[in-house]
Amino acid sequence: MRTPLILLAVLFTLAMNTASAQTPSFPASDWPWWRGQQRDGRASADQHPPTRWSENENVVWKTAIPGRGHGSPMLLGRHVYLATADDTRKVQVVLCLDRRTGSVVWEAIVHQGEYESKGKRKANEKASSASSTIATDGERLFINFFNDEAIYTTALDLSGTIVWTQRLCDYVVHQGYGSSPAIYKELVICSADNKGGGAIVAMDRVSGEIVWRRDRPAKPNYASPSILTVDGKDQLVFTGCDLITSLDPATGATLWEIEGATTECVTTTLTDGKHVFSSGGYPDNHISAIVADGSGKVAWRTNTRVYVPSMLHKDGYLYMTLDAGIAECVDSASGETQWKKRLGGDFSSSPVLVGDRIYATNEQGETFIFKAAPERFEKIGENKLGESVFATPTICDSRIYTRVAHYDGERRQEYLYCLGEED
């Protein structure tokens, strides 16, 4: 009888190991990391977030947030998680809010003390000291912060207790830091490109031990790791430092790499299944489509400036909001512009796609809702909330979670709003 029992034990162990090596999955009601479950800015299509709101209309709840940050809200189960940096107390923290009421459940201090650069160069005035979006594997929370002249990734449990902290590398501030963690199977993958020489680092989600590490050129860059399934395999595609790089996310081995991106990129790469799309804004403006089979072929390239907001893809077309306040639709196969429309304002927040509707918010707090259709620009709605918005909204379960700042004279106060249709 022992042999079957031993065999069963071995099979059980293998099954458990196989299961633990899968990227966590979540119900449609969760938004577990930057740009959503598909990592491309698409929300679930079978929902009905509001198209009208104001300070007094369709507000489910509103919660004051201490300090400042540009990271998006992350949703897991009954809670909302958000990173912020409070200059008054000199702390960088993770907040947990009740998703139904907006009340603060707990606050976890990740770093305490002076967190601004001690070097000669200060960050861009638009930057914040909490610009990363929290990621989760369902059991832990992962967040990146610049602190003490370096980048650190920290894991917390769901009660706010720090589980581990891993130092990625020294960091020389040029514009700021805002790269968000990416979850892949048993790994959390983070990046820290900078003028001092950066790195892409994969850590074990449970222990924080470094599984693989790739050093990067000594150039400033701000992109987040983007894990895509393209050309029939998982690829970690990273743009910036004058390169477009594809790595095996499990091992860090190079799949392919070409020159072609500009030096500084902020946007998160996406795919149409055949191409990956790079965009950047310094020193060159560009959007380019690269055939992601290792051939190094660039299908097309334009000099369009999509520097900070990430793009969307739907049914063979790219939709984007240019930093300078213009919406544009481009054929993803040819690069031909289908239409352009001036919206107004400046854009740092990325657009979010819900079915055939795009929600795009500018820095002045104006949200433009328009159709994801290549034939023409079709406006659905326009709403204003607050005076300053840099964070990308999270749209989930027919609710919009948006990080907005109001001014009272020179005093700036951030709020997290939950917007939904009134019953």
XYZ file of C-alpha atoms in Angstrom:
423
model
C 0.000 0.000 0.000
C 2.945 2.346 0.501
C 3.864 2.735 -3.169
C 0.500 4.148 -4.255
C 0.508 6.512 -1.276
C 4.004 7.761 -2.122
C 3.010 8.153 -5.768
C -0.074 10.112 -4.779
C 2.047 12.351 -2.568
C 4.484 13.008 -5.422
C 1.666 13.727 -7.852
C 0.035 16.040 -5.313
C 3.323 17.931 -4.821
C 3.801 18.300 -8.574
C 0.241 19.507 -8.956
C 0.711 22.062 -6.192
C 3.963 23.284 -7.734
C 2.315 23.577 -11.143
C -0.596 25.494 -9.647
C 1.699 27.860 -7.763
C 3.556 28.595 -11.012
C 0.453 30.039 -12.672
C -0.180 33.749 -12.858
C -2.996 34.462 -10.379
C -6.468 34.898 -11.848
C -9.193 37.155 -10.505
C -12.932 37.708 -10.933
C -14.023 40.487 -13.261
C -14.885 42.600 -10.200
C -11.174 42.976 -9.322
C -8.543 45.290 -10.846
C -5.319 43.698 -9.540
C -2.558 45.796 -11.123
C -1.649 48.690 -13.420
C -3.851 48.814 -16.538
C -6.154 46.038 -15.364
C -6.283 42.280 -15.667
C -5.352 42.252 -19.370
C -2.588 44.837 -18.723
C -3.876 46.955 -21.606
C -6.313 49.475 -20.125
C -9.437 47.493 -21.048
C -12.144 47.195 -18.430
C -14.794 44.492 -18.543
C -17.224 45.348 -21.351
C -20.366 44.110 -19.557
C -20.641 47.002 -17.123
C -22.265 50.396 -17.069
C -20.184 53.098 -15.387
C -21.739 56.565 -15.418
C -21.282 58.970 -18.299
C -22.399 61.957 -16.190
C -21.051 63.139 -12.860
C -20.125 66.219 -10.886
C -19.289 67.176 -7.323
C -22.921 66.437 -6.415
C -24.065 63.912 -9.034
C -23.381 60.167 -9.161
C -20.866 60.301 -6.278
C -21.075 57.048 -4.286
C -18.402 58.185 -1.844
C -15.474 60.565 -1.526
C -12.489 60.092 0.792
C -9.709 62.565 1.575
C -6.256 61.105 0.859
C -3.253 62.412 2.824
C -0.346 63.692 0.793
C 0.038 63.187 -2.917
C 0.439 60.361 -5.406
C -0.197 59.498 -9.036
C -0.671 55.744 -8.686
C -4.054 54.329 -9.674
C -6.453 52.619 -7.244
C -6.118 48.814 -7.111
C -9.224 46.738 -6.335
C -9.254 43.364 -4.600
C -12.417 41.905 -3.101
C -14.012 44.285 -0.599
C -11.107 46.733 -0.556
C -9.388 49.496 -2.514
C -5.612 49.938 -2.178
C -3.691 53.117 -2.906
C -0.137 54.404 -2.439
C 0.576 57.952 -1.292
C 3.407 60.116 0.028
C 2.632 62.516 2.864
C 5.092 65.417 3.002
C 3.720 66.604 6.353
C 4.728 63.379 8.110
C 7.503 62.435 5.642
C 6.045 58.967 5.062
C 5.339 56.799 2.029
C 2.357 54.617 2.748
C -0.137 52.087 1.423
C -3.770 52.778 2.262
C -6.578 50.222 2.432
C -10.121 51.554 2.000
C -13.494 49.867 2.295
C -14.779 49.519 -1.244
C -18.430 50.001 -0.259
C -18.078 53.079 1.957
C -14.650 54.575 1.212
C -13.677 54.525 4.899
C -9.978 53.923 5.649
C -9.463 50.395 7.002
C -5.719 50.658 7.639
C -2.579 52.586 6.768
C 0.817 50.904 6.443
C 3.978 53.042 6.570
C 6.439 51.563 4.078
C 9.157 54.225 4.384
C 9.607 56.991 6.931
C 11.950 59.959 6.716
C 13.147 62.222 3.913
C 12.373 60.584 0.563
C 13.213 63.305 -1.933
C 16.460 63.218 -3.894
C 19.494 64.598 -2.091
C 21.204 65.222 -5.444
C 21.436 68.459 -7.381
C 18.510 67.609 -9.642
C 14.965 67.608 -8.320
C 12.149 65.663 -9.903
C 9.856 67.210 -12.498
C 7.227 69.388 -10.801
C 4.515 67.084 -12.190
C 6.068 64.031 -10.529
C 5.064 62.599 -7.170
C 6.814 60.389 -4.619
C 4.072 57.747 -4.946
C 3.475 57.337 -8.667
C 3.480 53.523 -8.818
C 0.280 51.479 -8.854
C 0.050 48.633 -6.330
C -0.098 45.071 -7.706
C -1.487 42.002 -5.946
C -1.299 38.231 -6.280
C -4.405 37.862 -4.121
C -2.395 37.216 -0.957
C 0.153 40.034 -0.942
C 0.442 43.646 -2.089
C 3.510 44.881 -3.999
C 4.599 48.503 -4.308
C 7.666 50.383 -5.592
C 9.019 53.561 -3.997
C 12.047 55.791 -4.531
C 13.624 56.294 -1.101
C 17.139 57.008 0.203
C 18.547 57.393 -3.342
C 17.393 53.906 -4.398
C 14.341 51.994 -5.611
C 12.742 49.473 -3.280
C 10.026 46.910 -3.873
C 8.006 46.037 -0.780
C 5.525 43.223 -0.208
C 2.769 43.540 2.404
C 0.136 41.085 3.492
C -3.544 42.015 3.215
C -3.583 43.363 6.772
C -0.809 45.866 5.986
C 2.123 44.066 7.608
C 5.383 44.306 5.661
C 6.491 40.830 4.564
C 9.709 41.719 2.772
C 11.569 44.603 1.113
C 14.041 44.252 -1.749
C 16.414 46.981 -2.899
C 16.512 47.003 -6.717
C 19.347 49.466 -7.384
C 20.623 52.994 -6.812
C 18.511 55.585 -8.571
C 19.542 58.960 -9.985
C 16.491 61.214 -10.233
C 16.007 62.833 -13.638
C 12.241 63.420 -13.967
C 10.939 61.157 -11.210
C 9.965 57.509 -10.716
C 6.673 55.763 -11.434
C 7.244 52.233 -12.728
C 4.669 49.729 -11.393
C 5.177 46.048 -10.449
C 4.064 43.260 -12.802
C 2.950 39.822 -11.605
C 3.972 36.780 -13.647
C 3.491 33.257 -12.315
C 5.510 32.996 -9.076
C 7.342 36.280 -9.759
C 6.891 39.989 -9.212
C 8.891 41.910 -11.831
C 9.993 45.528 -11.345
C 12.159 48.025 -13.192
C 14.247 51.067 -12.334
C 15.896 52.577 -15.423
C 17.961 55.671 -14.594
C 21.070 57.666 -15.501
C 23.149 55.780 -12.958
C 22.464 52.411 -14.598
C 19.195 50.635 -13.854
C 17.824 47.117 -13.735
C 14.851 44.893 -14.404
C 14.504 42.537 -11.442
C 12.294 39.473 -10.950
C 11.656 38.438 -7.340
C 9.944 35.478 -5.764
C 6.526 36.729 -4.674
C 6.634 34.878 -1.363
C 10.213 35.385 -0.179
C 11.389 38.459 -2.100
C 14.528 36.608 -3.219
C 15.902 37.724 -6.587
C 15.261 35.040 -9.227
C 16.789 36.911 -12.150
C 18.181 40.375 -12.834
C 19.043 42.260 -16.030
C 21.194 45.372 -15.856
C 20.096 48.235 -18.088
C 21.834 51.133 -19.887
C 22.690 54.204 -17.828
C 19.886 56.321 -19.300
C 16.707 57.874 -17.869
C 13.479 56.011 -18.640
C 10.137 55.506 -16.889
C 8.262 52.598 -18.459
C 6.708 49.746 -16.463
C 7.349 46.091 -17.376
C 4.678 44.904 -19.802
C 3.956 41.164 -20.042
C 2.206 40.294 -23.292
C 1.251 37.123 -25.118
C 2.388 37.785 -28.669
C 3.731 35.609 -31.466
C 2.452 32.591 -29.530
C 4.481 33.118 -26.352
C 4.717 35.221 -23.222
C 7.067 38.169 -23.657
C 8.165 40.863 -21.238
C 8.393 43.849 -23.570
C 10.222 46.918 -22.380
C 10.736 50.185 -24.244
C 13.136 53.058 -23.675
C 16.887 53.647 -23.324
C 16.845 53.735 -27.172
C 15.845 50.043 -27.234
C 12.820 47.829 -27.623
C 13.593 44.711 -25.611
C 11.753 41.416 -25.273
C 12.691 39.077 -22.425
C 11.446 35.688 -21.298
C 9.550 36.771 -18.162
C 10.310 33.465 -16.421
C 14.089 33.594 -16.858
C 15.073 37.082 -18.022
C 16.724 35.655 -21.141
C 16.654 37.920 -24.205
C 14.118 36.847 -26.817
C 14.926 39.754 -29.134
C 16.084 43.345 -28.945
C 16.279 46.161 -31.479
C 17.212 49.816 -31.501
C 14.350 52.128 -32.276
C 12.613 53.457 -29.194
C 13.592 56.908 -28.035
C 15.514 57.357 -24.771
C 12.690 58.333 -22.440
C 9.405 56.429 -22.538
C 6.610 56.470 -19.977
C 3.800 54.586 -21.695
C 3.160 50.882 -21.127
C 3.557 48.754 -24.249
C 0.619 46.879 -25.726
C 0.055 44.443 -28.613
C -2.429 43.492 -31.304
C -1.145 39.902 -31.202
C 1.398 40.431 -33.978
C 3.025 43.806 -33.272
C 4.146 45.550 -30.124
C 3.735 49.303 -30.035
C 6.374 51.628 -28.676
C 5.807 55.313 -27.958
C 7.958 57.967 -26.370
C 8.646 61.656 -26.106
C 12.300 62.530 -25.513
C 14.470 63.369 -27.319
C 12.324 62.078 -30.207
C 8.561 61.820 -30.481
C 7.404 58.518 -31.936
C 4.944 55.695 -32.206
C 6.258 52.560 -33.851
C 4.885 49.097 -34.605
C 7.433 46.289 -34.302
C 6.776 42.788 -35.604
C 7.278 40.767 -32.405
C 8.718 37.588 -33.945
C 12.375 38.484 -33.426
C 12.881 39.602 -37.023
C 13.556 43.181 -35.974
C 11.156 44.467 -38.611
C 9.518 47.823 -37.959
C 6.146 47.807 -39.705
C 5.639 51.566 -39.412
C 6.719 54.624 -37.446
C 5.323 58.136 -36.962
C 6.555 61.226 -35.121
C 3.398 61.505 -32.976
C 4.049 62.567 -29.370
C 2.375 60.088 -27.021
C 4.856 60.425 -24.186
C 2.996 59.860 -20.901
C -0.520 58.437 -21.542
C -0.560 54.775 -22.597
C -2.514 53.776 -25.698
C -5.488 51.450 -26.239
C -6.076 48.794 -28.905
C -9.432 47.557 -30.172
C -10.332 45.611 -33.320
C -7.277 46.582 -35.339
C -7.076 50.226 -34.283
C -5.040 52.204 -31.763
C -6.758 54.902 -29.734
C -4.703 57.463 -27.868
C -4.721 60.796 -26.115
C -1.679 62.860 -26.981
C -0.011 64.756 -24.152
C -1.056 68.022 -25.835
C -4.784 67.268 -25.573
C -5.639 65.582 -28.883
C -7.489 62.279 -29.315
C -6.396 60.172 -32.275
C -7.323 56.874 -33.931
C -4.692 55.004 -35.953
C -4.850 51.823 -38.040
C -2.591 49.435 -36.083
C -1.484 47.551 -39.229
C -0.511 50.554 -41.358
C -0.065 53.478 -38.973
C -2.498 55.583 -40.987
C -4.459 58.151 -38.997
C -8.221 57.613 -39.165
C -9.223 60.759 -37.296
C -7.980 63.423 -34.868
C -9.936 65.575 -32.455
C -8.733 68.315 -30.111
C -10.053 67.718 -26.601
C -8.182 70.428 -24.709
C -5.900 70.522 -21.702
C -2.814 68.407 -21.057
C -2.863 64.643 -20.535
C -0.813 62.488 -18.149
C -3.561 60.016 -17.207
C -4.093 57.086 -19.584
C -7.439 56.398 -21.286
C -9.553 53.406 -20.195
C -11.714 51.348 -22.563
C -15.130 50.040 -21.449
C -16.827 48.136 -24.275
C -16.907 50.687 -27.103
C -16.476 53.716 -24.823
C -13.204 55.456 -23.985
C -12.817 57.479 -20.784
C -9.938 59.984 -20.971
C -9.136 62.480 -18.206
C -6.839 65.473 -18.584
C -4.688 67.147 -15.932
C -7.352 69.790 -15.380
C -9.910 67.197 -14.205
C -11.972 67.082 -17.403
C -13.022 63.591 -18.519
C -13.970 63.097 -22.160
C -16.023 60.041 -23.093
C -16.038 59.047 -26.760
C -16.632 56.062 -28.999
C -13.871 53.591 -29.863
C -14.829 53.649 -33.536
C -12.506 54.228 -36.517
C -15.059 55.978 -38.751
C -15.158 59.279 -36.891
C -14.793 60.910 -33.482
C -18.087 60.603 -31.624
C -18.357 62.318 -28.265
C -20.595 60.703 -25.632
C -20.031 62.959 -22.647
C -17.775 65.417 -20.840
C -17.496 65.964 -17.092
C -15.263 67.977 -14.798
C -14.244 67.005 -11.275
C -11.474 68.751 -9.354
C -8.637 70.895 -10.625
C -5.735 68.444 -10.898
C -5.647 64.826 -12.083
C -2.563 62.797 -12.954
C -3.633 59.277 -11.947
C -5.399 56.967 -14.382
C -8.919 56.081 -13.194
C -9.857 52.479 -12.418
C -13.186 51.390 -13.914
C -14.602 48.193 -12.481
C -17.988 46.736 -11.538
C -19.797 49.753 -13.076
C -17.892 52.119 -10.772
C -15.194 54.679 -11.555
C -12.488 55.099 -8.905
C -10.639 58.318 -9.651
C -7.913 60.197 -7.769
C -8.640 63.922 -7.901
C -7.125 67.008 -6.284
C -9.020 70.133 -5.231
C -7.395 73.480 -4.402
C -8.354 75.881 -1.647
C -6.098 78.780 -2.508
C -2.646 77.199 -2.674
C -3.615 74.253 -0.478
C -3.924 71.043 -2.465
C -6.073 68.194 -1.134
C -6.389 64.845 -2.857
C -9.542 62.733 -2.769
C -10.425 59.299 -3.997
C -13.889 59.357 -5.565
C -16.111 56.383 -6.262
C -18.540 57.327 -9.042
C -21.601 55.280 -9.965
C -25.115 55.634 -11.295
C -27.548 56.774 -8.634
C -30.406 54.386 -7.950
